[in-house]
PDB file of C-alpha atoms in Angstrom:
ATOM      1  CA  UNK A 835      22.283 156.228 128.261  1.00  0.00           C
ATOM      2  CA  UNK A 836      19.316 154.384 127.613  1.00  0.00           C
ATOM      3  CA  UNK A 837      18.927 150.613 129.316  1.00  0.00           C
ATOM      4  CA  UNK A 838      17.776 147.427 127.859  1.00  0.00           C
ATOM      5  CA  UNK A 839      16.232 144.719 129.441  1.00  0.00           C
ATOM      6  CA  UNK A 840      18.566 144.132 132.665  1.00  0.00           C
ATOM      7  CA  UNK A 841      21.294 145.878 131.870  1.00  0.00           C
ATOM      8  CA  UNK A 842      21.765 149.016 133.937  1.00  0.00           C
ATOM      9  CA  UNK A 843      24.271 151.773 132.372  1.00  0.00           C
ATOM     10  CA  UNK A 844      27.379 151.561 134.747  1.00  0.00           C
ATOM     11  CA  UNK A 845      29.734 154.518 135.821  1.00  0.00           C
ATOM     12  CA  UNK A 846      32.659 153.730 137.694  1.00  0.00           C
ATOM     13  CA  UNK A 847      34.400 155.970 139.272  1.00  0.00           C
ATOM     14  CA  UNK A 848      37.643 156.182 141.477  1.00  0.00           C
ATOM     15  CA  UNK A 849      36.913 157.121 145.116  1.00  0.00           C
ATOM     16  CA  UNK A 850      37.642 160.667 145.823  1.00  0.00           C
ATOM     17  CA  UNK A 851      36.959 161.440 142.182  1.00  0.00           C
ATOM     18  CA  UNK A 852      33.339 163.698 140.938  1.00  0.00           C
ATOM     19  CA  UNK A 853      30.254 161.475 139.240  1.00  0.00           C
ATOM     20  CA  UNK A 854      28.210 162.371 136.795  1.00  0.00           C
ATOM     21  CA  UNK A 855      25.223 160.866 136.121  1.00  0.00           C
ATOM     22  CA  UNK A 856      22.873 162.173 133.258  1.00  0.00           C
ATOM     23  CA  UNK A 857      19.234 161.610 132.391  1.00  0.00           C
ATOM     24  CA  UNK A 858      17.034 162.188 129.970  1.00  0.00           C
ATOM     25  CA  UNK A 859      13.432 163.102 130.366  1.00  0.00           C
ATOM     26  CA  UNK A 860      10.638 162.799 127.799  1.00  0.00           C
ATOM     27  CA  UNK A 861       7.959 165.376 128.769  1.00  0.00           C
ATOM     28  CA  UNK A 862       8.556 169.235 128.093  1.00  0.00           C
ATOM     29  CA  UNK A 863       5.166 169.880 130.440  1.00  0.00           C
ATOM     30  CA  UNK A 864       7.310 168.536 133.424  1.00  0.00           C
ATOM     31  CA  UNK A 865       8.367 170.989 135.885  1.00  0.00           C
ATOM     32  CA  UNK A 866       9.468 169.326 138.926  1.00  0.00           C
ATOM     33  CA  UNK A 867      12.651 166.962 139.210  1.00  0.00           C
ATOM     34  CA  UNK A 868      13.689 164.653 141.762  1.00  0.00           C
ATOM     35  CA  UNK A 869      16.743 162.566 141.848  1.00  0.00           C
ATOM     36  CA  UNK A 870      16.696 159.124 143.636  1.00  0.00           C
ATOM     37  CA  UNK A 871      19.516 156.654 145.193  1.00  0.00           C
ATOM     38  CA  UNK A 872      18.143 153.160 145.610  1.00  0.00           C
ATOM     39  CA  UNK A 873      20.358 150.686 147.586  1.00  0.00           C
ATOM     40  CA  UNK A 874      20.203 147.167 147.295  1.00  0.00           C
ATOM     41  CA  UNK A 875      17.027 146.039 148.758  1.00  0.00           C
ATOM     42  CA  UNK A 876      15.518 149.240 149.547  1.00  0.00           C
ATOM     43  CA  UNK A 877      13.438 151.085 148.236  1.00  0.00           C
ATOM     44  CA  UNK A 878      14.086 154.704 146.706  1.00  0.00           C
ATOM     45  CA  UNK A 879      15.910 157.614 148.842  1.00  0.00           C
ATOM     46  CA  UNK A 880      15.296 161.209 147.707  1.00  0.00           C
ATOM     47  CA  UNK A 881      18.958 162.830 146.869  1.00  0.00           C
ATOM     48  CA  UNK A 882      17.953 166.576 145.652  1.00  0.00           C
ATOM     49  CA  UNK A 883      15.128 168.311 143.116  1.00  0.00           C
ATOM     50  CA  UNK A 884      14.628 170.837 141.031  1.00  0.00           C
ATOM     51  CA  UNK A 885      12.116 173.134 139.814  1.00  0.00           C
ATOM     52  CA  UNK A 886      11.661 173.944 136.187  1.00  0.00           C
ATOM     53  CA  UNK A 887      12.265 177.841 137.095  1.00  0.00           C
ATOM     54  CA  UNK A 888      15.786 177.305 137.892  1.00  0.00           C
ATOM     55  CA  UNK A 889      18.959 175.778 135.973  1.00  0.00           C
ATOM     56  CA  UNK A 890      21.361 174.596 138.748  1.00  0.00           C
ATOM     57  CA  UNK A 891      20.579 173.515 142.839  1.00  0.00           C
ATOM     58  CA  UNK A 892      23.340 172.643 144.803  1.00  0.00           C
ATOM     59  CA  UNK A 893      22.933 170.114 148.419  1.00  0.00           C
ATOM     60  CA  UNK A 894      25.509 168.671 150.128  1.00  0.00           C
ATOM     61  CA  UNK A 895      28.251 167.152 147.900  1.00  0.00           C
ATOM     62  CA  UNK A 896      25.882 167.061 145.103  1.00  0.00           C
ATOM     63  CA  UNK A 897      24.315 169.439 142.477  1.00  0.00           C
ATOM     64  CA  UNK A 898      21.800 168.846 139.803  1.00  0.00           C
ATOM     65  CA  UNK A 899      21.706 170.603 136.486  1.00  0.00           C
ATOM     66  CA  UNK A 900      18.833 171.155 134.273  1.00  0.00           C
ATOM     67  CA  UNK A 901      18.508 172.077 130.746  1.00  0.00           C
ATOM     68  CA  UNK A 902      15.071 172.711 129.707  1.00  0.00           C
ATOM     69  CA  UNK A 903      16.094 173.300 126.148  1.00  0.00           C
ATOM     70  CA  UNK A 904      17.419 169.767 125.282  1.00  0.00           C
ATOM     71  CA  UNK A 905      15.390 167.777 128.163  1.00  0.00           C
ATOM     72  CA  UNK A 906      18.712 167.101 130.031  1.00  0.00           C
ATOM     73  CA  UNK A 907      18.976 166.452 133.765  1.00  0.00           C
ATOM     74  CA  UNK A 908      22.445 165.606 135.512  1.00  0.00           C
ATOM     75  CA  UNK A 909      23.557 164.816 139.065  1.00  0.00           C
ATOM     76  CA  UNK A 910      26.750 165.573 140.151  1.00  0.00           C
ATOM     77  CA  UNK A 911      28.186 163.439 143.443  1.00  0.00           C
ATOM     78  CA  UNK A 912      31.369 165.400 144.652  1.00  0.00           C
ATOM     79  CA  UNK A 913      34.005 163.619 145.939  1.00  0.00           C
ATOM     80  CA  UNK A 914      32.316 159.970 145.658  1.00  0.00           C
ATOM     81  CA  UNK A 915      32.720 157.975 148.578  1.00  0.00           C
ATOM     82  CA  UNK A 916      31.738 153.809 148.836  1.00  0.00           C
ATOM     83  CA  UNK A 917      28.990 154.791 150.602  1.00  0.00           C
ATOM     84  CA  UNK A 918      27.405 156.311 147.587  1.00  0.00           C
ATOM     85  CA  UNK A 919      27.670 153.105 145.321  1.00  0.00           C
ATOM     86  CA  UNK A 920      24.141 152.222 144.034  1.00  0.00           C
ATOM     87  CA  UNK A 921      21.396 152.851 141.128  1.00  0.00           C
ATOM     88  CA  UNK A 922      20.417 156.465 141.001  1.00  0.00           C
ATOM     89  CA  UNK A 923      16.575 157.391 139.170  1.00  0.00           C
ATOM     90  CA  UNK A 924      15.352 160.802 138.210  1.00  0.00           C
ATOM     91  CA  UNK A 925      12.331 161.535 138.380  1.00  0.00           C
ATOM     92  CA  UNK A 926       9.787 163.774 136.272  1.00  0.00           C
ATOM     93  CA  UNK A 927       6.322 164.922 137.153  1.00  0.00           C
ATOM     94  CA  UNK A 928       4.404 166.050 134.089  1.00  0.00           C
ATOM     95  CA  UNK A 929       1.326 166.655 135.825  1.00  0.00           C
ATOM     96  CA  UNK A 930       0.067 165.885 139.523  1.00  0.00           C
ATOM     97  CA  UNK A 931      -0.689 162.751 140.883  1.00  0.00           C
ATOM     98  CA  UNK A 932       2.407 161.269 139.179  1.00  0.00           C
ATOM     99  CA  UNK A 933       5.645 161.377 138.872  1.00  0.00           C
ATOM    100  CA  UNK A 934       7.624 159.242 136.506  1.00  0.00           C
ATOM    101  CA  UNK A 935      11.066 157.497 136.988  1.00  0.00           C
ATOM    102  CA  UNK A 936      14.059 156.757 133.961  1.00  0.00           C
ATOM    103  CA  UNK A 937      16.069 154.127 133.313  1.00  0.00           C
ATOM    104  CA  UNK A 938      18.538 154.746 136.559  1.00  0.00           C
ATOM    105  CA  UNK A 939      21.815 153.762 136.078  1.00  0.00           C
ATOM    106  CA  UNK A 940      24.484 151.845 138.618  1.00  0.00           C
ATOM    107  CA  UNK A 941      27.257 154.086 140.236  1.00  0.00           C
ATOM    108  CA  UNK A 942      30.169 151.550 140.913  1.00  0.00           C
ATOM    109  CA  UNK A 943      32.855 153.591 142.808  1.00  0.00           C
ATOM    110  CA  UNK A 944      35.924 151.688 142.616  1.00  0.00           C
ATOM    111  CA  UNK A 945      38.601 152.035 145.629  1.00  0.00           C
TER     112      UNK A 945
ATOM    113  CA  UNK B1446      12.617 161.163 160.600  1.00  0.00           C
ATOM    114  CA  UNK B1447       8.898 159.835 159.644  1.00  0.00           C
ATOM    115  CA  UNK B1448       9.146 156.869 157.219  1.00  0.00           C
ATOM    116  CA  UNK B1449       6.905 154.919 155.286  1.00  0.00           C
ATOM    117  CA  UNK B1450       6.740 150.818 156.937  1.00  0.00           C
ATOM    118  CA  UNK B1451       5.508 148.000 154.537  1.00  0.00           C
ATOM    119  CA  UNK B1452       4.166 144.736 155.124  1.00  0.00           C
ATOM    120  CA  UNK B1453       5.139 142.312 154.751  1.00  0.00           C
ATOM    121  CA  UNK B1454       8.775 142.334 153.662  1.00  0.00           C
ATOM    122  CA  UNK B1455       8.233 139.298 151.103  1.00  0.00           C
ATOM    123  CA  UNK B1456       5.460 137.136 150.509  1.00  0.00           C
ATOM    124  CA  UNK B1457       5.218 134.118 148.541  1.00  0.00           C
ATOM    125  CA  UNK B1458       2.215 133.322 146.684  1.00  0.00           C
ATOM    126  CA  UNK B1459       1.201 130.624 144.116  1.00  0.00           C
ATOM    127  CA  UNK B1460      -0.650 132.236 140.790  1.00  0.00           C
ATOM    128  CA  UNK B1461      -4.251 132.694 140.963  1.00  0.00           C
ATOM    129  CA  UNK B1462      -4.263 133.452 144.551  1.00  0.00           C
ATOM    130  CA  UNK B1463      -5.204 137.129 145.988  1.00  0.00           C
ATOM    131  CA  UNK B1464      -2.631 139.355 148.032  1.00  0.00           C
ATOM    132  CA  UNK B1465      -3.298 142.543 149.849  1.00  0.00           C
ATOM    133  CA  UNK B1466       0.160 144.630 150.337  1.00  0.00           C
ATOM    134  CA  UNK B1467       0.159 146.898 153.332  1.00  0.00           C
ATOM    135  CA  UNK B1468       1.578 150.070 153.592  1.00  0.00           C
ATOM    136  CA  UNK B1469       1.658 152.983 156.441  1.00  0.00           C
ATOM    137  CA  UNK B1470       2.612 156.009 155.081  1.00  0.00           C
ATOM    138  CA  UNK B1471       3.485 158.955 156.640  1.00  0.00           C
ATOM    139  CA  UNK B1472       1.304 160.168 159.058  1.00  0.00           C
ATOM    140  CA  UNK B1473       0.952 164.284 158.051  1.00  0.00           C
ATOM    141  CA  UNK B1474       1.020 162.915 154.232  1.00  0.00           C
ATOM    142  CA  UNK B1475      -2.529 162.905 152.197  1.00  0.00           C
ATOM    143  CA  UNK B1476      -1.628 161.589 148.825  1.00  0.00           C
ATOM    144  CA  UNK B1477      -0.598 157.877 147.889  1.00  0.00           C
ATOM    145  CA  UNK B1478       1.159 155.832 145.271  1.00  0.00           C
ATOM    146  CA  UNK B1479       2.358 152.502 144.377  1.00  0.00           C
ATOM    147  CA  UNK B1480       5.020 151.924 142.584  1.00  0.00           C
ATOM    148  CA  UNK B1481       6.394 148.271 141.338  1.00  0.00           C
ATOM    149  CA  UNK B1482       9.936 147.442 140.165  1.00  0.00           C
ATOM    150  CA  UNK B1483      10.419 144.062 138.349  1.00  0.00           C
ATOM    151  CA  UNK B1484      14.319 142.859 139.448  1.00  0.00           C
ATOM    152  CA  UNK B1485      17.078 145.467 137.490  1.00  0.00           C
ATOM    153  CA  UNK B1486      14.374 147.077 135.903  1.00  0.00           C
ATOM    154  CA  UNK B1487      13.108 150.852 136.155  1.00  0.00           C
ATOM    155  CA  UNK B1488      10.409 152.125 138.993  1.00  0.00           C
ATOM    156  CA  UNK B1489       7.439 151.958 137.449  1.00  0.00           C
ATOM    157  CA  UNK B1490       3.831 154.054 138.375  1.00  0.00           C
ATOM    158  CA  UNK B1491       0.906 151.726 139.155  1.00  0.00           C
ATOM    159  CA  UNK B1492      -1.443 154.194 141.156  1.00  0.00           C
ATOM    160  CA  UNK B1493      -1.948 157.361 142.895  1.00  0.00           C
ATOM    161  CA  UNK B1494      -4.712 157.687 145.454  1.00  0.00           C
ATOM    162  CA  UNK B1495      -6.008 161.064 147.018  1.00  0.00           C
ATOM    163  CA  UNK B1496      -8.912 162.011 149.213  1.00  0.00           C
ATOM    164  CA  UNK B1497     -10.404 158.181 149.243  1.00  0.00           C
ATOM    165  CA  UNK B1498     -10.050 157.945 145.830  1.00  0.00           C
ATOM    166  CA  UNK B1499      -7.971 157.111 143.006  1.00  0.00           C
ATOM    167  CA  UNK B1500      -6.031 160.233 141.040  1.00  0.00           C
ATOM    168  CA  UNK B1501      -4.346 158.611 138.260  1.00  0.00           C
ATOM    169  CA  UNK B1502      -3.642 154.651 137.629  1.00  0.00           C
ATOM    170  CA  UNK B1503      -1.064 153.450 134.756  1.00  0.00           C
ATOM    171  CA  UNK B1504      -1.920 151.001 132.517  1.00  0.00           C
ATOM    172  CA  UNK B1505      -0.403 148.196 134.635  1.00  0.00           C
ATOM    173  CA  UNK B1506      -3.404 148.824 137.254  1.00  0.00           C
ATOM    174  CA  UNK B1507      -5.769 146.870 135.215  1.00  0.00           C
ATOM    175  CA  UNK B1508      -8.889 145.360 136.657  1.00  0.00           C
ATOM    176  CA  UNK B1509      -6.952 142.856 139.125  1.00  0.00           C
ATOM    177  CA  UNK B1510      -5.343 145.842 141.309  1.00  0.00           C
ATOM    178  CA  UNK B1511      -7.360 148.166 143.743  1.00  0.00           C
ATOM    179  CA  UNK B1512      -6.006 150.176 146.622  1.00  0.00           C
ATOM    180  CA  UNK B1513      -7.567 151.347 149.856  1.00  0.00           C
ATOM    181  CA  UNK B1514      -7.251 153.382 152.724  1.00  0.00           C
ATOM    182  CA  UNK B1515      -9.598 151.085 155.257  1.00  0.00           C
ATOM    183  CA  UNK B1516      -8.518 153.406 158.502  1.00  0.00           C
ATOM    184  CA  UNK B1517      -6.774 156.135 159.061  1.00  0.00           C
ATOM    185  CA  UNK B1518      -2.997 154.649 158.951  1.00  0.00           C
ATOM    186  CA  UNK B1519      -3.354 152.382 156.630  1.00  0.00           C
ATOM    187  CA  UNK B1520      -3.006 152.075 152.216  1.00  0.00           C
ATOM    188  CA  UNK B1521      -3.552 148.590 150.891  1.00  0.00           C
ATOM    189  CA  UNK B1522      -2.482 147.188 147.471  1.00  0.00           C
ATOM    190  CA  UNK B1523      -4.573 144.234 146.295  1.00  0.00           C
ATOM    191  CA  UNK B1524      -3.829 141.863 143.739  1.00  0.00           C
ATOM    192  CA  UNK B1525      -7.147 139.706 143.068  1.00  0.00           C
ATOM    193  CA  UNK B1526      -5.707 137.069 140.741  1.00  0.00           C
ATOM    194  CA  UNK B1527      -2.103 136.758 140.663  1.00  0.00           C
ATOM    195  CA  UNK B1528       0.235 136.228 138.047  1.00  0.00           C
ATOM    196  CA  UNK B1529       3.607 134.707 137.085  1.00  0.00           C
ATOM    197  CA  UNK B1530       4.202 138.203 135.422  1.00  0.00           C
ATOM    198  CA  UNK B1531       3.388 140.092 138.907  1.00  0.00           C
ATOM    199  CA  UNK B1532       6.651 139.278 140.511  1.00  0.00           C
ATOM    200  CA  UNK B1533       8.096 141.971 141.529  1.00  0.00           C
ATOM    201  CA  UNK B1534       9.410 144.774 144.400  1.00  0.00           C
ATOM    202  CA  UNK B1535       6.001 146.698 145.071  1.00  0.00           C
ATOM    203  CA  UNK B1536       6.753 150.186 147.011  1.00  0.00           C
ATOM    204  CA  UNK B1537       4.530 152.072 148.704  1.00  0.00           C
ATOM    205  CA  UNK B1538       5.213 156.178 148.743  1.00  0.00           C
ATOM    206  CA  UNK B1539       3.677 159.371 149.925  1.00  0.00           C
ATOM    207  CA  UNK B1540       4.046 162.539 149.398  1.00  0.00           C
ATOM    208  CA  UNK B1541       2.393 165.820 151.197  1.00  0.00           C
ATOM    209  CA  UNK B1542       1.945 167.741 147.971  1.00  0.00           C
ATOM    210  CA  UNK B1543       0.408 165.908 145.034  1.00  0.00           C
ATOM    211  CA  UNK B1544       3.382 166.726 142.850  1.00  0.00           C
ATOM    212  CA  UNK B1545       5.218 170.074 141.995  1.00  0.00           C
ATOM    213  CA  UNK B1546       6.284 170.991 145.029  1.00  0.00           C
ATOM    214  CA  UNK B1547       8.138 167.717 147.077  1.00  0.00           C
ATOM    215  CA  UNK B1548       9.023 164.802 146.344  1.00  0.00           C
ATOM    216  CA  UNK B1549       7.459 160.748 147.410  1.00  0.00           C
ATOM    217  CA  UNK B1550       8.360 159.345 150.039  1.00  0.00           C
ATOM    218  CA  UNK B1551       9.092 155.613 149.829  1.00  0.00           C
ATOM    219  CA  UNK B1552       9.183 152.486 152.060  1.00  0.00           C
ATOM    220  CA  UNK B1553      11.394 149.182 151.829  1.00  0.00           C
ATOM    221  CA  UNK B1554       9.016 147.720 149.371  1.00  0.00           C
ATOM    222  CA  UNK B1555       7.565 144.273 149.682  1.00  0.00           C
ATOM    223  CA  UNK B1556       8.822 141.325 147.200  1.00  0.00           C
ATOM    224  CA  UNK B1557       6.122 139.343 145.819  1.00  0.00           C
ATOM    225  CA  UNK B1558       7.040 136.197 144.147  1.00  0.00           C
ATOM    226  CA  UNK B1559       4.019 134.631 142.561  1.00  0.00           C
ATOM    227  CA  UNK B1560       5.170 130.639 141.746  1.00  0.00           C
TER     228      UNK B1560
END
């Protein structure tokens, strides 16, 4: 979902259940995706990326999915643990020299 | 694992007043960036830096920023003239591919609070 001002979207999830967390990215000339978990106070941590040659890359406990045709980008957290509880960014580079961060959006997992 | 350090952690500063953000990134890495995050907001590009100069620069990184590399460790963020509006979280990153190919690198990030 998009965010206004402050307001982070907010998933909450039951430990031991899967997370989804879905993006949207605005430039069809990017072909290189990163997603991000940023902890209170710190600064971003890379999770897993993507190129724009491939659909689906798995890591450990988490997989991202990209759709190319509808500009969609989704991380899935298996089995979410309290440990993973924080705001997670994707990341787009349409060109070098930059790459460009979404809204991110607050993973609450609830025990 | 390599990391990227920032300095300092948080600094204070009253508006008008210049501050230089410091930043070692990672030592086998040859491209740059700053990044600044005001509080619950998203990451936002301010600069990317590449061979002693300056790549690409947002539209934040008006005429009051400029970066450097003065030695060989070292990438500095200076704010000539602060503002009220430059509060924020200021990360450093770096990256050993200019973008493509892996992803940044970031630091802690350094709170500025301009009063």
């Amino acid at each position: 979902g998009e965010s206004v001002g402050l307001h982070l979207p907010t998933l909450s999830v039951q430990e031991g259940d899967n997370s989804i967390i879905n993006c949207a990215y605005s430039n069809s000339a990017s072909d290189y995706f990163i997603w991000y978990k940023q902890e209170s106070g710190k600064g971003p941590q890379f999770i897993i990326d993507i190129r724009s040659n491939m659909d689906k890359r798995q890591g450990q406990r988490v997989t991202v999915l990209l759709n190319k045709t509808v500009k969609h980008l989704s991380l899935q957290i298996a089995a979410t643990q309290p440990g993973d509880s924080a705001v997670y960014f994707c990341a787009e580079t349409p060109g070098t020299y930059k790459y460009i961060f979404g809204t991110g959006t607050r993973l609450k997992v609830l025990a | 694992e390599p990391e990227v350090t920032q300095t300092p952690s948080h600094q204070v500063t009253q508006m008008g007043q210049e501050v230089i953000l410091r930043c070692v990134p990672i030592s086998n890495h040859l491209y740059f960036y700053w990044y600044r995050q005001i509080l619950g907001q998203k990451v936002e590009f301010l600069v990317s830096f590449y061979n002693n100069e300056i790549s690409e620069k947002s539209e934040i990184f008006d005429d009051q920023f400029s970066v450097e590399r003065p030695d060989g460790s070292n990438f500095t963020l200076k704010i000539r003239s602060t503002k009220l509006e430059d509060s924020a979280m200021y990360f450093c990153a770096s990256s050993d591919d200019p973008g493509g190919n892996s992803p940044l690198h970031f630091g802690n990030g350094t709170r500025l609070t301009v009063t």
